[in-house]
PDB file of C-alpha atoms and ligand atoms in Angstrom:
ATOM      1  CA  PHE W  11     -27.235  44.681 -42.174  1.00 67.00           C
ATOM      2  CA  THR W  12     -27.123  47.806 -40.009  1.00 89.00           C
ATOM      3  CA  ARG W  13     -29.686  46.292 -37.641  1.00 91.00           C
ATOM      4  CA  LYS W  14     -27.457  43.268 -37.269  1.00 91.00           C
ATOM      5  CA  ILE W  15     -24.417  45.403 -36.406  1.00 92.00           C
ATOM      6  CA  GLN W  16     -26.437  47.535 -34.039  1.00 92.00           C
ATOM      7  CA  LEU W  17     -27.771  44.450 -32.232  1.00 94.00           C
ATOM      8  CA  GLU W  18     -24.381  42.800 -32.066  1.00 93.00           C
ATOM      9  CA  ARG W  19     -22.814  45.909 -30.528  1.00 93.00           C
ATOM     10  CA  SER W  20     -25.546  46.245 -27.931  1.00 94.00           C
ATOM     11  CA  LEU W  21     -25.200  42.604 -26.972  1.00 94.00           C
ATOM     12  CA  PHE W  22     -21.799  43.339 -25.428  1.00 93.00           C
ATOM     13  CA  THR W  23     -23.415  45.490 -22.745  1.00 93.00           C
ATOM     14  CA  ALA W  24     -26.809  43.745 -22.600  1.00 94.00           C
ATOM     15  CA  LEU W  25     -26.017  41.740 -19.468  1.00 90.00           C
ATOM     16  CA  GLU W  26     -24.700  44.775 -17.592  1.00 90.00           C
ATOM     17  CA  ASP W  27     -27.475  47.170 -18.570  1.00 92.00           C
ATOM     18  CA  GLN W  28     -30.052  44.466 -17.759  1.00 92.00           C
ATOM     19  CA  SER W  29     -31.745  44.684 -21.158  1.00 94.00           C
ATOM     20  CA  LEU W  30     -31.105  40.935 -21.307  1.00 96.00           C
ATOM     21  CA  TYR W  31     -33.212  39.351 -18.574  1.00 97.00           C
ATOM     22  CA  LEU W  32     -35.123  36.240 -17.583  1.00 98.00           C
ATOM     23  CA  ALA W  33     -38.883  35.847 -17.685  1.00 98.00           C
ATOM     24  CA  TYR W  34     -40.428  33.064 -15.620  1.00 98.00           C
ATOM     25  CA  GLN W  35     -43.393  30.979 -16.759  1.00 98.00           C
ATOM     26  CA  PRO W  36     -45.202  29.048 -14.016  1.00 98.00           C
ATOM     27  CA  ILE W  37     -45.444  25.249 -14.345  1.00 98.00           C
ATOM     28  CA  ILE W  38     -48.695  24.012 -12.816  1.00 98.00           C
ATOM     29  CA  GLU W  39     -49.803  20.732 -11.272  1.00 98.00           C
ATOM     30  CA  LEU W  40     -52.822  19.708 -13.347  1.00 98.00           C
ATOM     31  CA  GLN W  41     -54.958  18.161 -10.623  1.00 97.00           C
ATOM     32  CA  THR W  42     -54.498  20.850  -7.975  1.00 97.00           C
ATOM     33  CA  GLN W  43     -53.600  23.929 -10.093  1.00 96.00           C
ATOM     34  CA  ALA W  44     -50.739  24.470  -7.615  1.00 97.00           C
ATOM     35  CA  VAL W  45     -47.562  26.132  -8.876  1.00 98.00           C
ATOM     36  CA  LYS W  46     -44.837  23.475  -9.070  1.00 98.00           C
ATOM     37  CA  GLY W  47     -42.154  25.850 -10.277  1.00 98.00           C
ATOM     38  CA  PHE W  48     -41.044  28.022 -13.168  1.00 98.00           C
ATOM     39  CA  GLU W  49     -39.302  27.820 -16.526  1.00 98.00           C
ATOM     40  CA  ALA W  50     -36.672  30.533 -17.028  1.00 98.00           C
ATOM     41  CA  LEU W  51     -36.906  32.094 -20.503  1.00 98.00           C
ATOM     42  CA  LEU W  52     -34.252  34.448 -21.870  1.00 97.00           C
ATOM     43  CA  ARG W  53     -35.599  37.763 -23.173  1.00 97.00           C
ATOM     44  CA  TRP W  54     -33.977  40.843 -24.670  1.00 97.00           C
ATOM     45  CA  ASN W  55     -35.542  44.274 -24.523  1.00 96.00           C
ATOM     46  CA  HIS W  56     -33.300  46.460 -26.677  1.00 95.00           C
ATOM     47  CA  THR W  57     -33.315  50.135 -25.612  1.00 91.00           C
ATOM     48  CA  ALA W  58     -33.936  51.432 -29.162  1.00 92.00           C
ATOM     49  CA  LEU W  59     -35.311  48.446 -31.075  1.00 93.00           C
ATOM     50  CA  GLY W  60     -37.630  46.965 -28.461  1.00 95.00           C
ATOM     51  CA  SER W  61     -38.145  43.273 -27.834  1.00 96.00           C
ATOM     52  CA  ILE W  62     -35.776  41.048 -29.863  1.00 96.00           C
ATOM     53  CA  PRO W  63     -36.730  37.375 -30.161  1.00 94.00           C
ATOM     54  CA  PRO W  64     -34.165  34.741 -29.011  1.00 92.00           C
ATOM     55  CA  ASP W  65     -34.205  33.230 -32.531  1.00 92.00           C
ATOM     56  CA  GLU W  66     -32.654  36.476 -33.739  1.00 94.00           C
ATOM     57  CA  PHE W  67     -30.174  37.309 -30.971  1.00 95.00           C
ATOM     58  CA  ILE W  68     -28.858  33.827 -30.065  1.00 93.00           C
ATOM     59  CA  PRO W  69     -27.105  33.391 -33.470  1.00 92.00           C
ATOM     60  CA  LEU W  70     -25.623  36.894 -33.046  1.00 94.00           C
ATOM     61  CA  ALA W  71     -24.404  36.021 -29.571  1.00 94.00           C
ATOM     62  CA  GLU W  72     -22.793  32.884 -31.006  1.00 91.00           C
ATOM     63  CA  GLU W  73     -21.049  34.895 -33.721  1.00 91.00           C
ATOM     64  CA  ALA W  74     -19.798  37.452 -31.209  1.00 90.00           C
ATOM     65  CA  SER W  75     -18.507  34.747 -28.820  1.00 91.00           C
ATOM     66  CA  LEU W  76     -20.916  36.011 -26.182  1.00 94.00           C
ATOM     67  CA  ILE W  77     -22.984  32.883 -26.004  1.00 93.00           C
ATOM     68  CA  THR W  78     -20.899  31.197 -23.275  1.00 92.00           C
ATOM     69  CA  PRO W  79     -21.066  34.098 -20.785  1.00 93.00           C
ATOM     70  CA  ILE W  80     -24.764  34.559 -21.566  1.00 95.00           C
ATOM     71  CA  ASN W  81     -25.516  30.841 -21.118  1.00 95.00           C
ATOM     72  CA  ASN W  82     -23.658  30.682 -17.833  1.00 96.00           C
ATOM     73  CA  TRP W  83     -25.324  33.855 -16.602  1.00 97.00           C
ATOM     74  CA  VAL W  84     -28.769  32.349 -17.345  1.00 97.00           C
ATOM     75  CA  ILE W  85     -28.035  29.266 -15.233  1.00 98.00           C
ATOM     76  CA  ILE W  86     -26.613  31.180 -12.259  1.00 98.00           C
ATOM     77  CA  GLU W  87     -29.304  33.880 -12.381  1.00 98.00           C
ATOM     78  CA  ALA W  88     -32.157  31.326 -12.525  1.00 98.00           C
ATOM     79  CA  CYS W  89     -30.629  29.347  -9.630  1.00 98.00           C
ATOM     80  CA  GLU W  90     -30.175  32.453  -7.466  1.00 98.00           C
ATOM     81  CA  GLN W  91     -33.735  33.561  -8.227  1.00 98.00           C
ATOM     82  CA  LEU W  92     -35.065  30.131  -7.289  1.00 98.00           C
ATOM     83  CA  ALA W  93     -33.119  30.188  -4.009  1.00 98.00           C
ATOM     84  CA  LYS W  94     -34.851  33.489  -3.147  1.00 98.00           C
ATOM     85  CA  TRP W  95     -38.302  32.236  -4.091  1.00 98.00           C
ATOM     86  CA  GLN W  96     -37.797  29.009  -2.149  1.00 98.00           C
ATOM     87  CA  GLN W  97     -37.290  31.226   0.905  1.00 97.00           C
ATOM     88  CA  THR W  98     -40.053  33.739   0.233  1.00 97.00           C
ATOM     89  CA  ILE W  99     -42.742  31.775  -1.668  1.00 97.00           C
ATOM     90  CA  ASP W 100     -42.401  27.992  -1.251  1.00 97.00           C
ATOM     91  CA  PRO W 101     -39.355  25.808  -0.375  1.00 98.00           C
ATOM     92  CA  LYS W 102     -40.530  23.104  -2.796  1.00 98.00           C
ATOM     93  CA  LEU W 103     -40.467  25.319  -5.907  1.00 98.00           C
ATOM     94  CA  THR W 104     -38.449  24.085  -8.896  1.00 98.00           C
ATOM     95  CA  MET W 105     -36.755  25.842 -11.823  1.00 98.00           C
ATOM     96  CA  ALA W 106     -36.461  24.630 -15.426  1.00 98.00           C
ATOM     97  CA  ILE W 107     -33.582  25.965 -17.534  1.00 98.00           C
ATOM     98  CA  ASN W 108     -33.158  25.522 -21.305  1.00 97.00           C
ATOM     99  CA  ILE W 109     -29.821  24.130 -22.509  1.00 96.00           C
ATOM    100  CA  SER W 110     -28.802  24.280 -26.195  1.00 92.00           C
ATOM    101  CA  PRO W 111     -27.092  21.294 -27.862  1.00 89.00           C
ATOM    102  CA  HIS W 112     -23.859  23.269 -28.237  1.00 89.00           C
ATOM    103  CA  GLN W 113     -23.953  24.454 -24.619  1.00 93.00           C
ATOM    104  CA  PHE W 114     -24.581  20.900 -23.450  1.00 94.00           C
ATOM    105  CA  GLN W 115     -21.273  19.768 -24.992  1.00 92.00           C
ATOM    106  CA  SER W 116     -19.228  22.636 -23.517  1.00 94.00           C
ATOM    107  CA  ASP W 117     -16.911  22.318 -20.530  1.00 96.00           C
ATOM    108  CA  SER W 118     -17.984  25.666 -19.104  1.00 96.00           C
ATOM    109  CA  PHE W 119     -21.531  24.306 -18.760  1.00 97.00           C
ATOM    110  CA  ILE W 120     -20.305  21.471 -16.541  1.00 98.00           C
ATOM    111  CA  ARG W 121     -18.117  23.881 -14.557  1.00 98.00           C
ATOM    112  CA  THR W 122     -21.143  26.115 -13.968  1.00 98.00           C
ATOM    113  CA  LEU W 123     -23.142  23.147 -12.662  1.00 98.00           C
ATOM    114  CA  GLN W 124     -20.248  22.155 -10.392  1.00 98.00           C
ATOM    115  CA  HIS W 125     -20.098  25.747  -9.123  1.00 98.00           C
ATOM    116  CA  ILE W 126     -23.786  25.606  -8.156  1.00 98.00           C
ATOM    117  CA  VAL W 127     -23.199  22.400  -6.203  1.00 98.00           C
ATOM    118  CA  THR W 128     -19.968  23.426  -4.423  1.00 98.00           C
ATOM    119  CA  GLU W 129     -21.228  26.934  -3.577  1.00 97.00           C
ATOM    120  CA  ARG W 130     -24.632  25.511  -2.547  1.00 96.00           C
ATOM    121  CA  LEU W 131     -26.501  28.166  -4.525  1.00 96.00           C
ATOM    122  CA  VAL W 132     -29.568  25.917  -4.552  1.00 98.00           C
ATOM    123  CA  SER W 133     -30.271  22.188  -4.301  1.00 98.00           C
ATOM    124  CA  PRO W 134     -29.587  20.662  -7.764  1.00 98.00           C
ATOM    125  CA  SER W 135     -32.588  18.359  -7.248  1.00 98.00           C
ATOM    126  CA  SER W 136     -34.838  21.402  -7.667  1.00 98.00           C
ATOM    127  CA  ILE W 137     -33.248  22.293 -11.028  1.00 98.00           C
ATOM    128  CA  THR W 138     -34.447  20.681 -14.270  1.00 98.00           C
ATOM    129  CA  LEU W 139     -32.232  21.092 -17.326  1.00 98.00           C
ATOM    130  CA  GLU W 140     -34.282  21.002 -20.530  1.00 98.00           C
ATOM    131  CA  MET W 141     -32.795  19.940 -23.830  1.00 95.00           C
ATOM    132  CA  THR W 142     -34.312  19.027 -27.160  1.00 92.00           C
ATOM    133  CA  GLU W 143     -34.157  15.579 -28.716  1.00 88.00           C
ATOM    134  CA  ASN W 144     -31.638  16.976 -31.219  1.00 86.00           C
ATOM    135  CA  ILE W 145     -29.005  16.801 -28.517  1.00 84.00           C
ATOM    136  CA  ALA W 146     -28.617  13.147 -29.446  1.00 73.00           C
ATOM    137  CA  ILE W 147     -28.147  13.423 -33.196  1.00 72.00           C
ATOM    138  CA  LEU W 148     -24.381  13.216 -32.887  1.00 69.00           C
ATOM    139  CA  GLN W 149     -22.096  11.474 -30.429  1.00 69.00           C
ATOM    140  CA  THR W 150     -24.700   9.432 -28.653  1.00 84.00           C
ATOM    141  CA  GLN W 151     -22.169   7.716 -26.386  1.00 88.00           C
ATOM    142  CA  ARG W 152     -20.617  11.005 -25.304  1.00 90.00           C
ATOM    143  CA  THR W 153     -24.089  12.472 -24.770  1.00 92.00           C
ATOM    144  CA  VAL W 154     -25.158   9.585 -22.530  1.00 93.00           C
ATOM    145  CA  GLU W 155     -21.953   9.846 -20.474  1.00 95.00           C
ATOM    146  CA  ARG W 156     -22.443  13.571 -20.057  1.00 96.00           C
ATOM    147  CA  MET W 157     -26.036  13.063 -18.935  1.00 96.00           C
ATOM    148  CA  HIS W 158     -24.869  10.583 -16.312  1.00 97.00           C
ATOM    149  CA  LEU W 159     -22.307  13.113 -15.096  1.00 98.00           C
ATOM    150  CA  ILE W 160     -25.025  15.786 -14.775  1.00 98.00           C
ATOM    151  CA  LYS W 161     -27.298  13.305 -12.970  1.00 98.00           C
ATOM    152  CA  SER W 162     -24.445  12.389 -10.604  1.00 98.00           C
ATOM    153  CA  LEU W 163     -24.227  16.079  -9.654  1.00 98.00           C
ATOM    154  CA  GLY W 164     -27.896  15.817  -8.668  1.00 98.00           C
ATOM    155  CA  PHE W 165     -29.682  17.771 -11.425  1.00 98.00           C
ATOM    156  CA  ARG W 166     -32.865  16.605 -13.171  1.00 98.00           C
ATOM    157  CA  LEU W 167     -33.000  16.165 -16.962  1.00 98.00           C
ATOM    158  CA  SER W 168     -35.923  16.790 -19.266  1.00 97.00           C
ATOM    159  CA  ILE W 169     -36.551  16.422 -23.019  1.00 95.00           C
ATOM    160  CA  ASP W 170     -38.078  19.657 -24.376  1.00 96.00           C
ATOM    161  CA  ASP W 171     -40.443  19.912 -27.391  1.00 95.00           C
ATOM    162  CA  PHE W 172     -40.842  16.134 -27.193  1.00 95.00           C
ATOM    163  CA  GLY W 173     -42.151  14.497 -30.347  1.00 92.00           C
ATOM    164  CA  THR W 174     -40.979  17.096 -32.851  1.00 92.00           C
ATOM    165  CA  GLY W 175     -37.260  16.399 -33.310  1.00 83.00           C
ATOM    166  CA  TYR W 176     -34.998  13.394 -33.526  1.00 69.00           C
ATOM    167  CA  SER W 177     -37.277  10.594 -34.516  1.00 64.00           C
ATOM    168  CA  SER W 178     -35.665   7.603 -32.781  1.00 77.00           C
ATOM    169  CA  LEU W 179     -37.401   6.407 -29.627  1.00 85.00           C
ATOM    170  CA  GLN W 180     -34.489   4.151 -28.787  1.00 85.00           C
ATOM    171  CA  TYR W 181     -32.653   6.917 -26.968  1.00 85.00           C
ATOM    172  CA  LEU W 182     -35.406   7.160 -24.357  1.00 88.00           C
ATOM    173  CA  SER W 183     -34.222   4.034 -22.584  1.00 87.00           C
ATOM    174  CA  ALA W 184     -30.523   4.938 -22.968  1.00 89.00           C
ATOM    175  CA  PHE W 185     -30.844   8.462 -21.578  1.00 92.00           C
ATOM    176  CA  PRO W 186     -31.063   8.952 -17.799  1.00 95.00           C
ATOM    177  CA  ILE W 187     -33.934  11.443 -18.076  1.00 96.00           C
ATOM    178  CA  ASP W 188     -36.634  12.356 -15.576  1.00 98.00           C
ATOM    179  CA  GLU W 189     -39.217  14.122 -17.686  1.00 97.00           C
ATOM    180  CA  LEU W 190     -40.768  14.748 -21.100  1.00 97.00           C
ATOM    181  CA  LYS W 191     -42.202  18.109 -22.098  1.00 97.00           C
ATOM    182  CA  ILE W 192     -44.919  17.369 -24.629  1.00 97.00           C
ATOM    183  CA  ASP W 193     -44.710  19.827 -27.529  1.00 97.00           C
ATOM    184  CA  LYS W 194     -47.516  22.327 -28.060  1.00 98.00           C
ATOM    185  CA  VAL W 195     -48.456  20.801 -31.457  1.00 97.00           C
ATOM    186  CA  PHE W 196     -49.901  17.755 -29.672  1.00 97.00           C
ATOM    187  CA  ILE W 197     -51.919  19.980 -27.327  1.00 98.00           C
ATOM    188  CA  ASP W 198     -53.191  22.083 -30.251  1.00 97.00           C
ATOM    189  CA  GLY W 199     -54.550  18.884 -31.802  1.00 96.00           C
ATOM    190  CA  LEU W 200     -57.127  18.708 -29.019  1.00 95.00           C
ATOM    191  CA  ALA W 201     -59.023  21.583 -30.659  1.00 94.00           C
ATOM    192  CA  THR W 202     -60.012  19.189 -33.444  1.00 95.00           C
ATOM    193  CA  ASN W 203     -60.372  16.164 -31.120  1.00 92.00           C
ATOM    194  CA  ASP W 204     -57.118  14.835 -32.490  1.00 94.00           C
ATOM    195  CA  HIS W 205     -55.679  13.170 -29.383  1.00 95.00           C
ATOM    196  CA  ALA W 206     -54.284   9.836 -30.587  1.00 96.00           C
ATOM    197  CA  LEU W 207     -50.653  10.989 -30.516  1.00 96.00           C
ATOM    198  CA  LEU W 208     -51.059  12.916 -27.260  1.00 97.00           C
ATOM    199  CA  ASP W 209     -52.582   9.853 -25.566  1.00 98.00           C
ATOM    200  CA  SER W 210     -49.750   7.678 -26.886  1.00 97.00           C
ATOM    201  CA  ILE W 211     -47.038  10.048 -25.671  1.00 97.00           C
ATOM    202  CA  ILE W 212     -48.627  10.220 -22.221  1.00 98.00           C
ATOM    203  CA  GLN W 213     -48.830   6.411 -22.113  1.00 97.00           C
ATOM    204  CA  LEU W 214     -45.196   6.165 -23.242  1.00 96.00           C
ATOM    205  CA  GLY W 215     -44.025   8.598 -20.574  1.00 96.00           C
ATOM    206  CA  HIS W 216     -46.115   6.815 -17.977  1.00 96.00           C
ATOM    207  CA  ASN W 217     -44.644   3.399 -18.902  1.00 96.00           C
ATOM    208  CA  LEU W 218     -41.133   4.823 -18.654  1.00 96.00           C
ATOM    209  CA  GLU W 219     -42.007   6.388 -15.268  1.00 97.00           C
ATOM    210  CA  LEU W 220     -41.194   9.879 -16.503  1.00 97.00           C
ATOM    211  CA  ASN W 221     -42.778  13.068 -15.274  1.00 98.00           C
ATOM    212  CA  LEU W 222     -44.890  14.720 -18.006  1.00 98.00           C
ATOM    213  CA  VAL W 223     -45.420  18.411 -18.695  1.00 98.00           C
ATOM    214  CA  ALA W 224     -47.910  19.541 -21.372  1.00 98.00           C
ATOM    215  CA  GLU W 225     -46.639  22.710 -23.067  1.00 98.00           C
ATOM    216  CA  GLY W 226     -48.557  25.586 -24.630  1.00 98.00           C
ATOM    217  CA  VAL W 227     -51.943  24.935 -23.008  1.00 98.00           C
ATOM    218  CA  GLU W 228     -54.137  27.815 -24.161  1.00 98.00           C
ATOM    219  CA  THR W 229     -57.740  26.657 -23.868  1.00 97.00           C
ATOM    220  CA  GLU W 230     -60.155  25.422 -21.201  1.00 97.00           C
ATOM    221  CA  HIS W 231     -60.961  22.530 -23.531  1.00 97.00           C
ATOM    222  CA  ALA W 232     -57.336  21.365 -23.629  1.00 98.00           C
ATOM    223  CA  LEU W 233     -56.958  21.834 -19.885  1.00 98.00           C
ATOM    224  CA  ASN W 234     -60.049  19.752 -19.118  1.00 97.00           C
ATOM    225  CA  TYR W 235     -58.911  16.980 -21.416  1.00 98.00           C
ATOM    226  CA  LEU W 236     -55.444  16.879 -19.853  1.00 98.00           C
ATOM    227  CA  LYS W 237     -56.980  16.565 -16.395  1.00 98.00           C
ATOM    228  CA  THR W 238     -58.512  13.225 -17.452  1.00 98.00           C
ATOM    229  CA  THR W 239     -55.063  11.832 -18.367  1.00 98.00           C
ATOM    230  CA  SER W 240     -52.062  10.805 -16.270  1.00 97.00           C
ATOM    231  CA  CYS W 241     -50.061  13.858 -17.397  1.00 98.00           C
ATOM    232  CA  GLN W 242     -48.968  15.572 -14.162  1.00 98.00           C
ATOM    233  CA  HIS W 243     -48.079  19.126 -15.139  1.00 98.00           C
ATOM    234  CA  MET W 244     -48.909  21.860 -17.595  1.00 98.00           C
ATOM    235  CA  GLN W 245     -47.607  25.169 -18.758  1.00 98.00           C
ATOM    236  CA  GLY W 246     -49.300  27.718 -20.970  1.00 98.00           C
ATOM    237  CA  PHE W 247     -51.116  30.964 -21.483  1.00 98.00           C
ATOM    238  CA  ILE W 248     -54.321  29.602 -19.932  1.00 98.00           C
ATOM    239  CA  PHE W 249     -52.624  29.855 -16.574  1.00 98.00           C
ATOM    240  CA  SER W 250     -49.899  32.406 -17.196  1.00 98.00           C
ATOM    241  CA  GLU W 251     -47.529  33.912 -19.720  1.00 97.00           C
ATOM    242  CA  PRO W 252     -43.849  34.213 -18.828  1.00 97.00           C
ATOM    243  CA  LEU W 253     -43.679  36.853 -16.051  1.00 98.00           C
ATOM    244  CA  SER W 254     -41.144  39.358 -14.813  1.00 97.00           C
ATOM    245  CA  VAL W 255     -39.675  38.870 -11.324  1.00 98.00           C
ATOM    246  CA  GLN W 256     -41.934  41.674 -10.068  1.00 97.00           C
ATOM    247  CA  ASP W 257     -45.043  40.063 -11.566  1.00 98.00           C
ATOM    248  CA  VAL W 258     -44.192  36.646 -10.111  1.00 98.00           C
ATOM    249  CA  GLU W 259     -43.858  38.251  -6.696  1.00 97.00           C
ATOM    250  CA  LYS W 260     -47.068  40.277  -7.100  1.00 97.00           C
ATOM    251  CA  ARG W 261     -48.962  37.145  -7.990  1.00 96.00           C
ATOM    252  CA  PHE W 262     -47.461  34.434  -5.791  1.00 95.00           C
ATOM    253  CA  LEU W 263     -45.856  36.181  -2.831  1.00 91.00           C
ATOM    254  CA  THR W 264     -48.591  36.317  -0.244  1.00 79.00           C
ATOM    255  CA  PRO W 265     -47.713  38.720   2.569  1.00 70.00           C
TER     256      PRO W 265
HETATM  257  O1    G V  19     -38.757  25.641 -26.607  1.00 89.44           O
HETATM  258  P1    G V  19     -39.544  25.944 -25.356  1.00 89.44           P
HETATM  259  O2    G V  19     -40.657  24.974 -25.124  1.00 89.44           O
HETATM  260  O3    G V  19     -38.660  26.085 -24.138  1.00 89.44           O
HETATM  261  O4    G V  19     -40.196  27.385 -25.635  1.00 89.44           O
HETATM  262  C1    G V  19     -41.108  27.968 -24.791  1.00 89.44           C
HETATM  263  C2    G V  19     -41.692  29.182 -25.511  1.00 89.44           C
HETATM  264  O5    G V  19     -43.095  29.022 -25.695  1.00 89.44           O
HETATM  265  C3    G V  19     -41.497  30.476 -24.749  1.00 89.44           C
HETATM  266  O6    G V  19     -40.973  31.442 -25.603  1.00 89.44           O
HETATM  267  C4    G V  19     -42.892  30.849 -24.263  1.00 89.44           C
HETATM  268  O7    G V  19     -43.067  32.253 -24.214  1.00 89.44           O
HETATM  269  C5    G V  19     -43.789  30.209 -25.290  1.00 89.44           C
HETATM  270  N1    G V  19     -45.099  29.817 -24.718  1.00 89.44           N
HETATM  271  C6    G V  19     -45.331  29.408 -23.465  1.00 89.44           C
HETATM  272  N2    G V  19     -46.642  29.088 -23.273  1.00 89.44           N
HETATM  273  C7    G V  19     -47.262  29.302 -24.463  1.00 89.44           C
HETATM  274  C8    G V  19     -48.630  29.158 -24.916  1.00 89.44           C
HETATM  275  O8    G V  19     -49.553  28.759 -24.183  1.00 89.44           O
HETATM  276  N3    G V  19     -48.866  29.481 -26.218  1.00 89.44           N
HETATM  277  C9    G V  19     -47.884  29.909 -27.073  1.00 89.44           C
HETATM  278  N4    G V  19     -48.215  30.209 -28.339  1.00 89.44           N
HETATM  279  N5    G V  19     -46.603  30.042 -26.688  1.00 89.44           N
HETATM  280  C10   G V  19     -46.266  29.742 -25.395  1.00 89.44           C
HETATM  281 MN1   MN V  20     -38.270  24.770 -22.589  1.00 89.44          MN
END
């Protein structure tokens, strides 16, 4: 109880004191091992209590009505960071940003996207918005319309944790999406030579002409298997954990 109150109070200043920050995990092209871009991941390093997982602080932020400013900050911050790295590292770099189902339905989310476009913070075609399949559980028609609006602004759309949520495949042809991120559970299966579902998901994505990203790749074995498939990209500890801005620049900024 006291921990909860302590966390909630600190959340009010977490953006200002920079204890809330973004970590960036590289997304790699499987065949060339080249860095395609990064996924921005929200992290909180509390001054007294240390690292607080998003699962714990996101519900608190929702309760304290801080979730909207935090969500909008994440999008703007990740876009501004990408604009810098496109200038200093590689102009073709992309950024993936996680969007919650609630955030997806909010007007301030759309206004933030419009702000990025009108202020030319970065090209929207280099931004991929990731959402889980659960986004479609309710209000399918409204969801599809909203996706078309986001696409018309020029952003890319991706389904995160694919294969673990909403079980209907029907939405795949209704949604104007560009990419599937294959959930880690299907990659983990490779350890026991269990690749029937992984193969099927890759085939499905391929048939729908979607870009594919394998998530949570941790072993050489999994990496080698993926290289034999038509999956284009991967993300995982085998290449890199989520990194701080400084660590990204140490590793990828060649003087
Ligand atoms: O829901 P989403 O797929 O966006 O979550 C990504 C999370 O997975 C991040 O918190 C990230 O730190 C974690 N992650 C990224 N790569 C790996 C990995 O190779 N192994 C494990 N266990 N976790 C990972
Ligand atoms: Mn994600």
